[in-house]
Coordinates of C-alpha atoms in Angstrom, one line a residue:
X993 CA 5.3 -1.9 9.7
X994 CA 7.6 1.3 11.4
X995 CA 5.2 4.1 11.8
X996 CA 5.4 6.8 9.3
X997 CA 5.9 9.4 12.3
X998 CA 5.1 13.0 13.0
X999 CA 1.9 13.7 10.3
X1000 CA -1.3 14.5 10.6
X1001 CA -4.0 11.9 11.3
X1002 CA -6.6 11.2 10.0
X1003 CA -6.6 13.5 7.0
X1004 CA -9.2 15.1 5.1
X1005 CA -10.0 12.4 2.8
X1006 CA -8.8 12.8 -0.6
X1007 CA -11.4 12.7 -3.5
X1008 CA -10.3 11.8 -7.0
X1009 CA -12.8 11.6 -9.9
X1010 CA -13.9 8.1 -9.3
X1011 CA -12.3 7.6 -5.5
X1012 CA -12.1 8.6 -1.8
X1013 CA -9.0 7.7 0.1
X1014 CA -9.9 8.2 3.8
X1015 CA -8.9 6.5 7.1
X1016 CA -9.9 3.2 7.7
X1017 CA -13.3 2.5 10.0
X1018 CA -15.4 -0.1 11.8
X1019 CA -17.9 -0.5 8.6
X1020 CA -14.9 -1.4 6.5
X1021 CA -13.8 -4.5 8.9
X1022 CA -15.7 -7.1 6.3
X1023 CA -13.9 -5.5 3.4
X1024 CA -10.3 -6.1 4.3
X1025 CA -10.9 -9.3 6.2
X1026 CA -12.4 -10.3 2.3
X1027 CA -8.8 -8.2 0.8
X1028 CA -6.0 -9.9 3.6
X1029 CA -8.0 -13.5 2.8
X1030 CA -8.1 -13.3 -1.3
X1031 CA -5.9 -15.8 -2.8
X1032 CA -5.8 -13.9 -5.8
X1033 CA -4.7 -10.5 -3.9
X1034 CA -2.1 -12.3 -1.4
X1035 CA -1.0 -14.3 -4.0
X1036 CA 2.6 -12.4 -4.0
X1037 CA 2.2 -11.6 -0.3
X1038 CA 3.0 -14.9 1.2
X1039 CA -0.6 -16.3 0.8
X1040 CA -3.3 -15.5 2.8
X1041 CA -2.1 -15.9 6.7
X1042 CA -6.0 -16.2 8.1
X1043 CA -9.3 -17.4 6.6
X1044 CA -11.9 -14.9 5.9
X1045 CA -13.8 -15.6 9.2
X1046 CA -10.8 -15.7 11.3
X1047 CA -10.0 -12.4 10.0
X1048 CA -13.3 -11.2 10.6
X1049 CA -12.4 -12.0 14.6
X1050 CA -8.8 -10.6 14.4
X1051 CA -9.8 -7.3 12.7
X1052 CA -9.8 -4.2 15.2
X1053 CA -13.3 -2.7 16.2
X1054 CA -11.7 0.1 14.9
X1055 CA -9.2 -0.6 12.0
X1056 CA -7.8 2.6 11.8
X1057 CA -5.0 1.7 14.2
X1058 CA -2.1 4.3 12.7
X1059 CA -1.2 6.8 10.6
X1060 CA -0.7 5.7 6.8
X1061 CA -3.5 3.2 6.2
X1062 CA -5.4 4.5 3.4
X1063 CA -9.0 3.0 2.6
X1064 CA -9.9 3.4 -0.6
X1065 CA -13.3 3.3 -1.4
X1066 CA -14.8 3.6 -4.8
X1067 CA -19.1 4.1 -5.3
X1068 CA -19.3 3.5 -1.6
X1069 CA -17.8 0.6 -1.4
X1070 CA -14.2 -0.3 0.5
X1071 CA -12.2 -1.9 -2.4
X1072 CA -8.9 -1.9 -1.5
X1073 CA -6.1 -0.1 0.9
X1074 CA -2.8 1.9 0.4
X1075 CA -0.1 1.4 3.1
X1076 CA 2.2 4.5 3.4
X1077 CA 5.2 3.9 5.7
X1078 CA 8.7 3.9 6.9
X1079 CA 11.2 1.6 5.4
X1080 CA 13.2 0.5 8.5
X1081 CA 16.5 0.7 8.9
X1082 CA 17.5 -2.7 9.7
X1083 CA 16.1 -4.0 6.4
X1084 CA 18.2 -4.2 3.7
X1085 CA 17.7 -2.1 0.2
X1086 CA 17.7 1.7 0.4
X1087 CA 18.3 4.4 -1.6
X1088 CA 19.6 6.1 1.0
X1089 CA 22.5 5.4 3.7
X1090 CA 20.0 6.1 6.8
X1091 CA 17.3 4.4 5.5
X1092 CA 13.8 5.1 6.8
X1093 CA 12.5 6.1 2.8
X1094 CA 8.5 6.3 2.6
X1095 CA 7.5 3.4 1.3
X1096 CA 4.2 2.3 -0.9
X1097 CA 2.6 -0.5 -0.7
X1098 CA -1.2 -1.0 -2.1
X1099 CA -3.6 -4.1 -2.5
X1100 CA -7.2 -4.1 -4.6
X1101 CA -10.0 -6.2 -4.8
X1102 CA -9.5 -8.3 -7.6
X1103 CA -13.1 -7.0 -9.0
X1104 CA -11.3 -3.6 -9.1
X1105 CA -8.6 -4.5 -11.2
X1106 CA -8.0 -3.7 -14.8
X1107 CA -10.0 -0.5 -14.5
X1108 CA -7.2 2.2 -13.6
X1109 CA -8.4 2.2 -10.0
X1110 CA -4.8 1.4 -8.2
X1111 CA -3.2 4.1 -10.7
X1112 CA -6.3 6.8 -9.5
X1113 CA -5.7 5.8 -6.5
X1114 CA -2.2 5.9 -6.0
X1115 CA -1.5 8.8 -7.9
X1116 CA -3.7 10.2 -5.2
X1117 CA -1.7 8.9 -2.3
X1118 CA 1.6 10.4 -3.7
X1119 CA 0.0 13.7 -3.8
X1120 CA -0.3 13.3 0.1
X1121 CA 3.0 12.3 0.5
X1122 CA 4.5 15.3 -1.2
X1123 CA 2.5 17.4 0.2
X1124 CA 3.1 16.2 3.7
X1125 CA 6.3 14.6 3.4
X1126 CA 7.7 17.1 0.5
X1127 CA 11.1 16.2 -0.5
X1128 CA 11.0 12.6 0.8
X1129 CA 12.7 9.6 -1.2
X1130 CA 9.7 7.1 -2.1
X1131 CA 10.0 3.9 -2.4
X1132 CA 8.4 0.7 -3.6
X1133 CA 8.9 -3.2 -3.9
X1134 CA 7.1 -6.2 -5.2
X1135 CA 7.6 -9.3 -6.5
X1136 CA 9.2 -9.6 -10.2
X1137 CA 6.7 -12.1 -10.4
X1138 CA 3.8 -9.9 -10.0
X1139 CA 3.4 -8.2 -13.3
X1140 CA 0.4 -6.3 -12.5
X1141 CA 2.2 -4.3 -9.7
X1142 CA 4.9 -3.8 -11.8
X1143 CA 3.0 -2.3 -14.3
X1144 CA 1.5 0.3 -11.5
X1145 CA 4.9 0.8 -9.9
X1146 CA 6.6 2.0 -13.6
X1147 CA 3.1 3.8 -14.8
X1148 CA 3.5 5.8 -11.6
X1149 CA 7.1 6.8 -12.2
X1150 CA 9.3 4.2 -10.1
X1151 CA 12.6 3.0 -11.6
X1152 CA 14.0 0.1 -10.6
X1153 CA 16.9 0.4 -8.0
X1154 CA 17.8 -2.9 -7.6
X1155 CA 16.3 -7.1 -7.4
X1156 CA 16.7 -9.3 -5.2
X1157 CA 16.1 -12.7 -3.5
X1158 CA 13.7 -12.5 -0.6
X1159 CA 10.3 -14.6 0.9
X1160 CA 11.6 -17.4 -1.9
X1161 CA 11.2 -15.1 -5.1
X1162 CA 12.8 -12.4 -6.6
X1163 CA 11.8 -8.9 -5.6
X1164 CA 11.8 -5.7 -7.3
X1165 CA 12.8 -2.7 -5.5
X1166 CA 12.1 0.5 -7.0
X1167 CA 12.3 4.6 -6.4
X1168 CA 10.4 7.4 -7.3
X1169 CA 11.9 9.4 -9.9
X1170 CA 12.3 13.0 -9.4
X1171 CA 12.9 15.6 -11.1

């Protein structure tokens, strides 16, 4: 992940109706080792890369290790996290010639799901970025494949840019429409 740079960390967390998206902390360490080891939730991510337990040993003290993590916490409980950062570069697919768009990325417990939690939640997160990022092209992929973050990605306002072959499947890349 390329750092999102210059902002201001950790912000005030950010309350929704049903939500709080706050840096990460120590208590949340059993709650993403369980999100980065769910088949269900990695499933278009490559797979889980660590069991639960070896997670559980791999996970910082302190998680909160850079600017751009969001946890994402919803009646006291961590249930998922929204990644804000740069698009490098070096990586192919941008929408513009110098690269370095924000890009979104998100992952929810599965018992989240269906409920308009990610939609809360990311809605919430793109108020951040315009407000501390304002004017910034935002970006977004996922697999084709993965219909429920597709969904998401078009309810929020991303339009697709371009696919592509990548990790053995097709991807989606997609921008935030402005205007």
């Amino acid at each position: 992940m390329k750092p999102l740079g210059d902002v201001p960390w950790p912000p005030d967390p950010i309350v929704t109706e049903r939500l709080i998206l706050r840096e990460t902390r120590t208590e949340d360490r059993p709650g993403l080792a369980k999100l980065l080891s769910d088949e269900e939730v990695q499933a278009y991510l490559g797979g889980p890369q660590h069991t639960r337990e070896q997670l559980e040993q791999l996970i910082p003290e302190d998680p909160n290790t850079r600017p751009g993590i969001f946890a994402v916490e919803h009646a006291g409980e961590f249930i998922g996290r929204i990644t804000i950062q740069r698009r490098d570069r070096a990586w192919a697919h941008h929408v513009r010639e110098e690269g370095d768009e924000v890009e979104l990325g998100y992952e929810f417990l599965p018992t989240s799901w269906g409920a308009g939690i990610a939609t809360e939640a990311t809605r919430a997160a793109l108020g951040w970025i315009e407000k501390t990022l304002p004017g910034e092209p935002v970006v977004l992929t996922t697999q084709v494949a993965n219909g429920r973050s597709l969904r998401l990605a078009r309810r929020l306002g991303f339009v697709e840019v371009e696919r592509f072959e990548a990790y053995g499947a097709k991807q989606w890349f997609g921008a935030l429409k402005t205007g």
